[in-house]
Coordinates of N, CA and C in Angstrom, one line a residue:
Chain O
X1 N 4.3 -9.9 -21.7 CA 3.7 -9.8 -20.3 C 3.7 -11.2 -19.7
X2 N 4.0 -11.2 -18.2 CA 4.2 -12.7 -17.9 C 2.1 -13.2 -17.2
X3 N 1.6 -14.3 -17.5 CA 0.8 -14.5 -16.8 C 0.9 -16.0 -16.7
X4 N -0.1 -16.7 -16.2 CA -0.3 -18.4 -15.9 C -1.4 -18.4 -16.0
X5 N -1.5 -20.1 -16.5 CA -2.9 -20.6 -16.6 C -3.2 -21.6 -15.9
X6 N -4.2 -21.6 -15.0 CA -4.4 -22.6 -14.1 C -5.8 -23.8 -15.1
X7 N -4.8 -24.6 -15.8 CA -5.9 -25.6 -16.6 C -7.4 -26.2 -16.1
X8 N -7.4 -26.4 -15.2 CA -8.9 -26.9 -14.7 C -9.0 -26.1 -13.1
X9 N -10.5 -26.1 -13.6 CA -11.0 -24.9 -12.5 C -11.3 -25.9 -10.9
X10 N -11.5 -26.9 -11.3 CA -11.9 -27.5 -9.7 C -11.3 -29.1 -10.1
X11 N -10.3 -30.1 -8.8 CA -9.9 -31.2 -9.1 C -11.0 -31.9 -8.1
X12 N -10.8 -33.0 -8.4 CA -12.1 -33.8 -6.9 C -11.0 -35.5 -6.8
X13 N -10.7 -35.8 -5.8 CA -9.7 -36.7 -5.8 C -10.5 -37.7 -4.5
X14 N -9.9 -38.8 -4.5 CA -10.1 -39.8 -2.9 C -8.8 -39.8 -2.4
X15 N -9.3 -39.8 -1.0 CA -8.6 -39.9 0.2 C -7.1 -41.1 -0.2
X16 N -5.7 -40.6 -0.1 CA -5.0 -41.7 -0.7 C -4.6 -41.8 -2.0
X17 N -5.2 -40.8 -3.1 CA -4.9 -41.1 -4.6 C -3.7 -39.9 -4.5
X18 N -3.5 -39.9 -6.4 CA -2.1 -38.8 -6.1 C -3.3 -37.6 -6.9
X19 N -2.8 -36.4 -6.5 CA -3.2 -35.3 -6.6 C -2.1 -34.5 -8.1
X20 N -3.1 -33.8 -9.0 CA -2.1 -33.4 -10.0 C -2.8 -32.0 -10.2
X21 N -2.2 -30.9 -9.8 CA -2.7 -29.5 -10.5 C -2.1 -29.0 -11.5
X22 N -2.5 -28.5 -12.7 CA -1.6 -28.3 -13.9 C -1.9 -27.0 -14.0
X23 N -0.6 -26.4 -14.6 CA -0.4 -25.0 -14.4 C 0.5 -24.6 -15.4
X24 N 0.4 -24.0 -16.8 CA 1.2 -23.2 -17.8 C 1.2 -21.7 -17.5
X25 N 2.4 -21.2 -17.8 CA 3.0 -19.9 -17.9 C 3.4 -19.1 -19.1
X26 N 3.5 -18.1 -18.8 CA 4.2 -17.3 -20.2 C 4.5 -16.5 -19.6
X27 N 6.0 -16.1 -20.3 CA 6.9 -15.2 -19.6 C 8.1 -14.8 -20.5
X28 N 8.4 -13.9 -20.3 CA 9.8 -13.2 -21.4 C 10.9 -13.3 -21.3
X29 N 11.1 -13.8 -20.2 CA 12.2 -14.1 -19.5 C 12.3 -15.4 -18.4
X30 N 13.0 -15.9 -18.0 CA 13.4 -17.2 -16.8 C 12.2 -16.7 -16.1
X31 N 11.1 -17.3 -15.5 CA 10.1 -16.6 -14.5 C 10.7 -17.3 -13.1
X32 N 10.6 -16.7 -12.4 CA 9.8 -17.0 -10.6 C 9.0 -17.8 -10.7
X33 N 8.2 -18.8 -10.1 CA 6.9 -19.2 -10.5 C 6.8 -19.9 -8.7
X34 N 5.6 -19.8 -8.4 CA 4.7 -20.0 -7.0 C 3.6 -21.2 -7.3
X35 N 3.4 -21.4 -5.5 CA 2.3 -22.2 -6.2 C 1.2 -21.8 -4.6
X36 N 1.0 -21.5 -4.4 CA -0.1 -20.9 -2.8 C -1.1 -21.6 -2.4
X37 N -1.7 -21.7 -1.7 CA -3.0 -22.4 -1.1 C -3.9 -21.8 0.0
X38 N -4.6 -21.7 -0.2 CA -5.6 -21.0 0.1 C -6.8 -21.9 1.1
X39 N -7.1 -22.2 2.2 CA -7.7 -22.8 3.2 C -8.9 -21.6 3.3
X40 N -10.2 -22.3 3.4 CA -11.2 -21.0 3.7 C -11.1 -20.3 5.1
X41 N -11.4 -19.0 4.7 CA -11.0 -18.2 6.4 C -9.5 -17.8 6.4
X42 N -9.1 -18.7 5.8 CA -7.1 -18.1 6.3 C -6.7 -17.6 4.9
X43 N -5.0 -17.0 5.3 CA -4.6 -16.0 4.7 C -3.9 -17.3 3.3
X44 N -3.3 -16.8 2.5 CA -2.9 -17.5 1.6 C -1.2 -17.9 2.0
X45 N -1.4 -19.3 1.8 CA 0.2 -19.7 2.3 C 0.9 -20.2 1.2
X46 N 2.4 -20.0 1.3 CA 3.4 -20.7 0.3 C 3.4 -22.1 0.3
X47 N 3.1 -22.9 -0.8 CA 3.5 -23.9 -0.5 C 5.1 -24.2 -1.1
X48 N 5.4 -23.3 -2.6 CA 6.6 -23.6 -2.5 C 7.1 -23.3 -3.8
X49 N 8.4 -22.7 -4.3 CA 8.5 -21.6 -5.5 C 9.9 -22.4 -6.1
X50 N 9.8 -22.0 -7.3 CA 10.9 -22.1 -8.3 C 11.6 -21.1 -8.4
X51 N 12.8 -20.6 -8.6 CA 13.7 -19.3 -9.1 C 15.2 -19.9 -9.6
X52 N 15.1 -20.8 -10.4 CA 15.6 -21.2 -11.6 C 16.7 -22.3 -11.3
X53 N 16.5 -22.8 -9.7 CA 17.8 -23.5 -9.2 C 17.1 -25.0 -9.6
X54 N 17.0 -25.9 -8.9 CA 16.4 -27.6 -9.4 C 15.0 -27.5 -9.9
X55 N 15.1 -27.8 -10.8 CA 13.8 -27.7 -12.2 C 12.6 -28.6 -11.0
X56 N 13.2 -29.6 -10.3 CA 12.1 -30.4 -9.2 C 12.0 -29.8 -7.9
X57 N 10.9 -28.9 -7.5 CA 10.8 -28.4 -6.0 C 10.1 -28.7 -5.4
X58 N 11.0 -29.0 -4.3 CA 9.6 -29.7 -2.8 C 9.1 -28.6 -2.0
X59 N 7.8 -28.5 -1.9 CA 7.8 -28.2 -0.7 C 6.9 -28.5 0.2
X60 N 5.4 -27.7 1.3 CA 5.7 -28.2 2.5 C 4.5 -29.3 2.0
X61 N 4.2 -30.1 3.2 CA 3.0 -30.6 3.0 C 2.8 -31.6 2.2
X62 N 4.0 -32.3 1.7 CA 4.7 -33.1 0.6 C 4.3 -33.2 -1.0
X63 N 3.7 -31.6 -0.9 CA 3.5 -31.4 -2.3 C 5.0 -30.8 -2.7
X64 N 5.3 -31.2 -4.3 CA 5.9 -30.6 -5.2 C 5.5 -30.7 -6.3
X65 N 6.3 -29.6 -7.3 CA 6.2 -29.3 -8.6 C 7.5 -29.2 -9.1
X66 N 7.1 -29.4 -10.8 CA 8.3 -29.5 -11.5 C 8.1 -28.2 -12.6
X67 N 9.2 -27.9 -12.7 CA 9.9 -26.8 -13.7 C 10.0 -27.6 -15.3
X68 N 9.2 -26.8 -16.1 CA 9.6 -27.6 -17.4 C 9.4 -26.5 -18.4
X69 N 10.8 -26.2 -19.1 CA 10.8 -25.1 -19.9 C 9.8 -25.2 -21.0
X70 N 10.5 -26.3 -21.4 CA 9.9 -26.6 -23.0 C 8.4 -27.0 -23.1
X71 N 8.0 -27.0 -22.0 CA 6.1 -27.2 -21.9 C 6.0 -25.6 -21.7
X72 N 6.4 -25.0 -20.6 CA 5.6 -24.0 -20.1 C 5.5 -24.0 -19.0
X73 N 5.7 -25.1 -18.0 CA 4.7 -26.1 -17.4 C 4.9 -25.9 -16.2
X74 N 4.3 -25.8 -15.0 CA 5.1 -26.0 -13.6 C 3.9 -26.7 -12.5
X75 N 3.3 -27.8 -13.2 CA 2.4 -28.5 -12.6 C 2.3 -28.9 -11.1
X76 N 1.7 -28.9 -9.7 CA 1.4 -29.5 -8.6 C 1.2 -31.0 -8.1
X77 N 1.9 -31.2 -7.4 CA 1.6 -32.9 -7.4 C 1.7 -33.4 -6.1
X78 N 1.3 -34.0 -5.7 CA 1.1 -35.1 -4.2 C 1.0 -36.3 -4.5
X79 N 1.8 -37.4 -3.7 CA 1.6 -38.6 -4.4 C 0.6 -39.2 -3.8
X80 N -0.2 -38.7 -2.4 CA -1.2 -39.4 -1.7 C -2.2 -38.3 -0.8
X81 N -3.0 -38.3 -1.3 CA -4.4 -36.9 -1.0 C -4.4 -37.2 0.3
X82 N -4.5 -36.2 1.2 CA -5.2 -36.0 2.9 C -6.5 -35.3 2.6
X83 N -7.5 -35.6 3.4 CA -8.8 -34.5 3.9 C -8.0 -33.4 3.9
X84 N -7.1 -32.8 4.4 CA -6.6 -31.6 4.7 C -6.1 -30.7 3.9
X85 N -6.3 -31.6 2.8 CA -5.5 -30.8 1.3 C -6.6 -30.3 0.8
X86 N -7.6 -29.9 1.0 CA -9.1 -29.7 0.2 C -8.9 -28.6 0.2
X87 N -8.8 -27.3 -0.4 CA -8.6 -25.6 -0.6 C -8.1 -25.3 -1.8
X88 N -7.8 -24.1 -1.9 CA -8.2 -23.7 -3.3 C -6.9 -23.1 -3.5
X89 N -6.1 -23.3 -4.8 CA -4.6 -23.8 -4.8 C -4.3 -22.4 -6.0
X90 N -3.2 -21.8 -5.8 CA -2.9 -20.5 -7.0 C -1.3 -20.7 -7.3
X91 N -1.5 -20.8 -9.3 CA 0.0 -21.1 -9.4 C -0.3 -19.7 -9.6
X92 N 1.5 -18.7 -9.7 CA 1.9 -17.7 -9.4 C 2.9 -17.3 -10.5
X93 N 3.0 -16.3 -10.9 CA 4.5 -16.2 -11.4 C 4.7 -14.4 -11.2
X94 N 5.7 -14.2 -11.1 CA 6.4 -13.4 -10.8 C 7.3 -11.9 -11.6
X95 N 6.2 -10.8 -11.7 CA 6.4 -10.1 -12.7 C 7.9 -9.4 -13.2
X96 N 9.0 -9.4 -12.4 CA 10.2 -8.6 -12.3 C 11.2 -9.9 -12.5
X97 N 10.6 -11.1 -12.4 CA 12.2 -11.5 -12.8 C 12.7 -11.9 -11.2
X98 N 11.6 -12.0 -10.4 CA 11.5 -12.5 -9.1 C 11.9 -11.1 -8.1
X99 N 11.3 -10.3 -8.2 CA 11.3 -9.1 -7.5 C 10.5 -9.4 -6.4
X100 N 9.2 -9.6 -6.9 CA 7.5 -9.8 -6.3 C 7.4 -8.3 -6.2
X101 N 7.5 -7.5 -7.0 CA 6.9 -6.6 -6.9 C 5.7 -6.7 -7.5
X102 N 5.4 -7.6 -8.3 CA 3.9 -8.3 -8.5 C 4.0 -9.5 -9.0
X103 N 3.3 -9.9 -8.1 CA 2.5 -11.1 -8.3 C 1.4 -11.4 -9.8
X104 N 1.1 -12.5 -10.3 CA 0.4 -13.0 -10.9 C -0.5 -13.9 -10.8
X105 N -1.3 -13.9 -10.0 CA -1.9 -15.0 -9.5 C -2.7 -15.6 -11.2
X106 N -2.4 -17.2 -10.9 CA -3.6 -18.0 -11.9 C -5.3 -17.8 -11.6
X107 N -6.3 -18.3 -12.0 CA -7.7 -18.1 -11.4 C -7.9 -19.1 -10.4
X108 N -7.2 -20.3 -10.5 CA -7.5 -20.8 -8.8 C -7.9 -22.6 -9.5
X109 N -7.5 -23.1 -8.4 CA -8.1 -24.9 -8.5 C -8.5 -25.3 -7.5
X110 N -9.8 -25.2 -7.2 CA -10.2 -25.8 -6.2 C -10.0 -27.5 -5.9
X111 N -9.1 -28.0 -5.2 CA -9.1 -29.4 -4.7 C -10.0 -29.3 -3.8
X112 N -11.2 -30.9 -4.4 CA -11.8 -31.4 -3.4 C -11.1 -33.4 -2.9
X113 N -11.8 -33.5 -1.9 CA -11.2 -34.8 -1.4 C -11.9 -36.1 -0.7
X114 N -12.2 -36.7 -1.7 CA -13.6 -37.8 -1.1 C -12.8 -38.1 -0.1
X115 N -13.3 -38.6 0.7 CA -13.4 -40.0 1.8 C -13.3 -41.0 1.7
Chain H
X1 N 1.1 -13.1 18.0 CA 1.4 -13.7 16.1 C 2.2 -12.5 15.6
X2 N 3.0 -12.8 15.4 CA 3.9 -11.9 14.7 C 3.6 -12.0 12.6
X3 N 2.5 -12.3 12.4 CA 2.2 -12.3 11.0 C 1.6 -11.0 10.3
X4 N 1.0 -11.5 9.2 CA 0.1 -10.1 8.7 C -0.9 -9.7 9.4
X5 N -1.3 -8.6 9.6 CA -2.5 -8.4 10.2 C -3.0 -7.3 9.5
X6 N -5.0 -7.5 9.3 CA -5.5 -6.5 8.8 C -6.4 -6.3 9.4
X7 N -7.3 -5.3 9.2 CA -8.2 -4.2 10.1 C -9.2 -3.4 9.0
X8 N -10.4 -3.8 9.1 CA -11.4 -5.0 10.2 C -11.1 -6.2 9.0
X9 N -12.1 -7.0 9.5 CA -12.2 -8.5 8.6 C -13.1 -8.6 7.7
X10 N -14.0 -8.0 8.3 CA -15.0 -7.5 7.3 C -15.8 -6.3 7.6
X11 N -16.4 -5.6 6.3 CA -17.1 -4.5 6.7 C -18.2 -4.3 5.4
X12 N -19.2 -3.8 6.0 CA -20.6 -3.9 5.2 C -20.4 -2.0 5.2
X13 N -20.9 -1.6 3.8 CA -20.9 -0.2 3.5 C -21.8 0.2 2.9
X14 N -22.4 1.1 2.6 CA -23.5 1.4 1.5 C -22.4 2.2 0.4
X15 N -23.8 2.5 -0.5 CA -22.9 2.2 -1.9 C -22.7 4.6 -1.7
X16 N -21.4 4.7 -1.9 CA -21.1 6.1 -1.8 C -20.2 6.4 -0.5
X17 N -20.5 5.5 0.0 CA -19.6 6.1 1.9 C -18.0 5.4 1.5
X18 N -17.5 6.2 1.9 CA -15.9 5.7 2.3 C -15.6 5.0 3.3
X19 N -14.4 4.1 2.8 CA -14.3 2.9 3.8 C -12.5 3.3 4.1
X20 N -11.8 2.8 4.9 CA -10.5 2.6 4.6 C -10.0 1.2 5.6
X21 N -9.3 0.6 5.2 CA -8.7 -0.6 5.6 C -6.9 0.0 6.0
X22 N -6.4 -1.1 7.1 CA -5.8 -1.5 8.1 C -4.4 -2.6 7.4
X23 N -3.5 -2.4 7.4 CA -2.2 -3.7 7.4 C -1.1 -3.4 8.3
X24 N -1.2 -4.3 9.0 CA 0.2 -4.3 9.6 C 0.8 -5.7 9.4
X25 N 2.2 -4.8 8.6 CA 3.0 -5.7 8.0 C 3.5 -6.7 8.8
X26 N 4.5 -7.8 8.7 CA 5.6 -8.4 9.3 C 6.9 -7.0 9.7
X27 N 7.0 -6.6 10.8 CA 7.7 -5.4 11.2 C 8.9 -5.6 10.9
X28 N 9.6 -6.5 10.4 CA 11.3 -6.2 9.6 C 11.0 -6.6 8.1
X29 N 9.7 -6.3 7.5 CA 9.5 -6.3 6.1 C 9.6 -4.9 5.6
X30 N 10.2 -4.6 4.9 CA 10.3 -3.2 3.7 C 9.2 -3.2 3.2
X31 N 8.8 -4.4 2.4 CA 7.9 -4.2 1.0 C 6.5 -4.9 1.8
X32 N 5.3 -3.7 1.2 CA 4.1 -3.7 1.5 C 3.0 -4.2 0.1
X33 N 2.4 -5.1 0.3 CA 1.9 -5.3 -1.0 C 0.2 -4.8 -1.2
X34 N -0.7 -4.6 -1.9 CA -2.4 -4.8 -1.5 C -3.1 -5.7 -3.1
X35 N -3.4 -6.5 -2.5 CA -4.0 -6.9 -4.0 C -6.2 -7.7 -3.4
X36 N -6.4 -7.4 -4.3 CA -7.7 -7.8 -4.5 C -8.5 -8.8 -5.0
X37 N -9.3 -9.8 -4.5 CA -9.4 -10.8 -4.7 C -11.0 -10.9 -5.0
X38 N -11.8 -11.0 -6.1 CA -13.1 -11.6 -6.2 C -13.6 -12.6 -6.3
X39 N -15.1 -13.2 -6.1 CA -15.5 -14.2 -6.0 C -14.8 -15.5 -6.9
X40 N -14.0 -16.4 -6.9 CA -13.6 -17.4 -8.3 C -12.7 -16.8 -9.1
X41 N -12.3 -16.2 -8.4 CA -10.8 -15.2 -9.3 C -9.7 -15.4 -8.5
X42 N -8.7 -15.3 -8.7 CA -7.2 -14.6 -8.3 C -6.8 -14.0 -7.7
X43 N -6.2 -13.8 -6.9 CA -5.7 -12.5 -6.8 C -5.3 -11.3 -7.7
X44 N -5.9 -9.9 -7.3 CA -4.7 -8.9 -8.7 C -4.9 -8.2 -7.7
X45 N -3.1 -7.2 -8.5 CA -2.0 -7.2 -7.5 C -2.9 -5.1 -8.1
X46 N -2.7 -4.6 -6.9 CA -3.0 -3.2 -6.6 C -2.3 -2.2 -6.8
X47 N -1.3 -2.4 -5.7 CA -0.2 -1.4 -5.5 C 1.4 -2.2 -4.8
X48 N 2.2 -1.5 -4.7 CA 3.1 -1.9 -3.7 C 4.3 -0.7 -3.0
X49 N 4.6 -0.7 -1.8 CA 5.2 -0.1 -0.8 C 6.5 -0.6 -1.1
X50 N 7.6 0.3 -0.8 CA 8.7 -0.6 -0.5 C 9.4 0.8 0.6
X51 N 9.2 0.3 1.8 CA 9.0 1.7 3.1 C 8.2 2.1 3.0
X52 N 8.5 3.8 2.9 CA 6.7 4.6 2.3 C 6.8 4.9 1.2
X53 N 7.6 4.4 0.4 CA 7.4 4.7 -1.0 C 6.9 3.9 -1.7
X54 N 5.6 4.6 -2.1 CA 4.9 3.7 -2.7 C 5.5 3.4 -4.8
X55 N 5.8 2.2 -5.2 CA 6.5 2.0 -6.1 C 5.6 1.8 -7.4
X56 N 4.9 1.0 -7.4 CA 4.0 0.9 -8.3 C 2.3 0.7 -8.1
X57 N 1.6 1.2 -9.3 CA 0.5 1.2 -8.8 C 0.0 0.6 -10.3
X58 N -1.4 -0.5 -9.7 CA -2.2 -1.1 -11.1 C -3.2 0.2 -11.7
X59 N -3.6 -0.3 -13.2 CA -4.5 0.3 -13.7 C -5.5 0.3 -13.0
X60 N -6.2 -1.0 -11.6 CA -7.0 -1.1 -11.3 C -7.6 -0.2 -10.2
X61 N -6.3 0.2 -9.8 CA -6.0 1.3 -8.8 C -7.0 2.8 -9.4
X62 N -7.9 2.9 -9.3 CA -8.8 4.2 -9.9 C -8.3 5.0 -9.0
X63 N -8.7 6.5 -9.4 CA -8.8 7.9 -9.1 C -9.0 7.8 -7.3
X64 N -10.4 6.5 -7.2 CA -11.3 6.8 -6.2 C -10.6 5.7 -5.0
X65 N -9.3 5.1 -5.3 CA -8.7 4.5 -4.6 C -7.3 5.0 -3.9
X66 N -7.0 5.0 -2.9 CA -5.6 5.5 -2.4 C -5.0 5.0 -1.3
X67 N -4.0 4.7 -1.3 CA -3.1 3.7 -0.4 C -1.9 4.7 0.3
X68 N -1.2 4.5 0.7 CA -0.3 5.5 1.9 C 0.5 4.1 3.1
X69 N 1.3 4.7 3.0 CA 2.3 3.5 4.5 C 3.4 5.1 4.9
X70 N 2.9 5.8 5.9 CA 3.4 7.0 6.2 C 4.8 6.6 6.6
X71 N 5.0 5.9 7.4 CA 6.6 5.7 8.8 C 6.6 4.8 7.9
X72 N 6.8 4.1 7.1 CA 6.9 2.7 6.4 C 6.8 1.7 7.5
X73 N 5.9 1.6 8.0 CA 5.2 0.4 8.9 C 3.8 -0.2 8.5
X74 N 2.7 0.4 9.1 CA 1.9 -0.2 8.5 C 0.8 0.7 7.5
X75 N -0.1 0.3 6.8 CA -0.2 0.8 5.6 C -1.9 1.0 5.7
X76 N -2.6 1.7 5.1 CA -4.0 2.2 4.9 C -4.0 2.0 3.5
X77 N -5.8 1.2 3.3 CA -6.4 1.5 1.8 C -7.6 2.3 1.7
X78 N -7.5 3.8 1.1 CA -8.9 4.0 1.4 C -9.6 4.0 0.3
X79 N -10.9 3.7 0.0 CA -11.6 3.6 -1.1 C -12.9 4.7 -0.8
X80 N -12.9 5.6 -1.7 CA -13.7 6.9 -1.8 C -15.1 6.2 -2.9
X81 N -16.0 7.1 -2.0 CA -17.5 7.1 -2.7 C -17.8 5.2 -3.5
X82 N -17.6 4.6 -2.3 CA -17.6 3.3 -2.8 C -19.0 2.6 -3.7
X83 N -18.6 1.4 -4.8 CA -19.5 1.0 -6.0 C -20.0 0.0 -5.4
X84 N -20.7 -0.9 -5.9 CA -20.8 -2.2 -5.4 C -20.1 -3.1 -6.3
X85 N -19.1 -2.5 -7.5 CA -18.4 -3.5 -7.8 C -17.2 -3.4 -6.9
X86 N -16.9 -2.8 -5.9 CA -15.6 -2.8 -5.2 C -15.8 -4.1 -4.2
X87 N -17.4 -4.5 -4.1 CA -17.3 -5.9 -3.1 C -16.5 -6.5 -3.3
X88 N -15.0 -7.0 -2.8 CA -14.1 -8.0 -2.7 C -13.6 -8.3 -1.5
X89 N -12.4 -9.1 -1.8 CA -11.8 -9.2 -0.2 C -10.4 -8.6 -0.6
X90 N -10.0 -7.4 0.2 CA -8.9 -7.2 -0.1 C -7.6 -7.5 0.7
X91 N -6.5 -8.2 0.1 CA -6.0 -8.8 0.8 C -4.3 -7.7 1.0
X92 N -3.1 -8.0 2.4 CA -2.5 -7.1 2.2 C -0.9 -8.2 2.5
X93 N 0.0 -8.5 2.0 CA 1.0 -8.9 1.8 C 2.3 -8.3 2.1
X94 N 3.9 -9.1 2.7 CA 4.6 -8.2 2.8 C 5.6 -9.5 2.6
X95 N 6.8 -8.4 2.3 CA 8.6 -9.4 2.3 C 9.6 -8.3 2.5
X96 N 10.5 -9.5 2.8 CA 11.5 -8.1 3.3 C 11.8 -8.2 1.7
X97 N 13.1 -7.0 1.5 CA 13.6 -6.0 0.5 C 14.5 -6.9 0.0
X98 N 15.4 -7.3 0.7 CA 16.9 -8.1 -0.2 C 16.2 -9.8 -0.5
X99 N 17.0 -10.1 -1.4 CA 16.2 -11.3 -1.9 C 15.6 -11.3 -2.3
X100 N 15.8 -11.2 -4.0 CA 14.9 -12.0 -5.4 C 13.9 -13.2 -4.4
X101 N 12.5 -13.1 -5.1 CA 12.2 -14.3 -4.7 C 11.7 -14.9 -3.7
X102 N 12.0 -14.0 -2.6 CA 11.7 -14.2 -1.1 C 10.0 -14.1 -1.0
X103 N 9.7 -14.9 -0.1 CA 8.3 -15.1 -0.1 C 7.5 -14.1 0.4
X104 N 6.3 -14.1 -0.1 CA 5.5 -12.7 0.2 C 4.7 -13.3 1.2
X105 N 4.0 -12.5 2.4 CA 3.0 -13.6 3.3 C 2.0 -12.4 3.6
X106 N 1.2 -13.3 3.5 CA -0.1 -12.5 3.4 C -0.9 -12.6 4.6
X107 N -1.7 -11.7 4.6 CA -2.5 -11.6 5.7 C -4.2 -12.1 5.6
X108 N -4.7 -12.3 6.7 CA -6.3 -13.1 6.2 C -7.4 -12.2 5.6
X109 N -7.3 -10.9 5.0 CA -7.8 -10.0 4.2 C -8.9 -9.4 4.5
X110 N -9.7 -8.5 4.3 CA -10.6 -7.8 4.6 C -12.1 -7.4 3.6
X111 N -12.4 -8.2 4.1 CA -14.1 -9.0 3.1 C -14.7 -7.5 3.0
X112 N -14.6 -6.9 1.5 CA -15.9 -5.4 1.6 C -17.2 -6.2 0.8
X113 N -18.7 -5.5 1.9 CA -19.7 -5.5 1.0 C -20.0 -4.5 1.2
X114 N -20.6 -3.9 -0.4 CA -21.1 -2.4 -0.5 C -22.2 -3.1 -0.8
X115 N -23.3 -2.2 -0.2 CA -24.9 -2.3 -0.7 C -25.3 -1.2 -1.0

């Protein structure tokens, strides 16, 4: 059965530093893997998914993540924190082999963001 | 806004009355998703639509829960003789059909408290 583990429950970072969310998977096969963010009050947005093409994926908000078989691994990264990045972040993977006929959501990483 | 939409945002219930919730999908999406989100948790994934056929359903999905997308447009969750463990936010998700992988987008979800 595929699931993920979202390593630490809450990050706390300064305004300007790099942001790192770590995120292991298990899966039977090549997975899908996501990574979502979550703003309080709003709906849950993509920030940006893997399906087996460049092991390194950008996406929006100048977050990316990297694909790493032999860890497990498909960690979140920013090289420089905004106020704006502060919400609650879900790595994802993908039960079908990238169907999304289900989802898997991690339990969640809250990014906080000093000043 | 042509995005997810759900119906109401929130609703307060007492513990036994039936509630039912509202999605209206992205209208050139096939696939209907509903998944459930509690306090410090995840999302977990409910059921899923693909038109009106409803395709899979979780264990979590009890007896006392039922889902329906009649014209395969927009979809109802109704939850019977409600607990007070059903307080969550339930959230409702959609993608179109072709395309491994294609992003699911969700909607800003529908906060139940049972008392």
């Amino acid at each position: 059965a595929q699931s993920v583990t979202q390593l630490d429950s809450h990050v706390s970072v300064s305004e300007g530093t790099p942001v790192l969310l770590r995120c292991n998977y298990s899966s039977s096969y090549s997975p899908s893997l996501f990574w979502y963010v979550q703003h309080p009050n709003k709906g849950l947005q993509l920030l940006l998914k893997y399906t087996s093409a460049a092991t390194l994926v950008k996406g929006i908000n100048g977050f990316e993540a990297e694909f790493k078989k032999s860890e497990t691994s498909f960690h979140l990264t920013k090289p420089s924190a905004h106020m704006s990045d502060a919400a609650e972040y879900f790595c994802v993977v993908s039960d079908y082999g990238g169907s999304q006929g289900n989802l898997i959501f991690g339990k969640g990483t809250k990014l906080s963001v000093k000043p | 806004d042509t995005g997810v939409s759900q119906d109401p945002r929130h609703k307060i219930t007492k513990r036994g009355q039936n509630v039912t919730f509202r999605c209206d999908p992205i209208s050139e999406h096939n696939r209907l998703y509903w998944y459930r989100q509690t306090l410090g948790q995840g999302p977990e994934f409910l059921t899923y639509f693909q038109n009106e056929a409803q395709l899979e359903k979780s264990r979590l999905l009890s007896d006392r829960f039922s889902a329906e997308r009649p014209k395969g447009s927009f979809s109802t969750l109704e939850i019977q003789r409600t607990e007070q463990g059903d307080s969550a936010m339930y959230l409702c998700a959609s993608s179109p059909a072709q395309g491994a992988n294609t992003e699911a987008f969700f909607g800003q979800g529908t906060r139940l408290t049972v008392v």
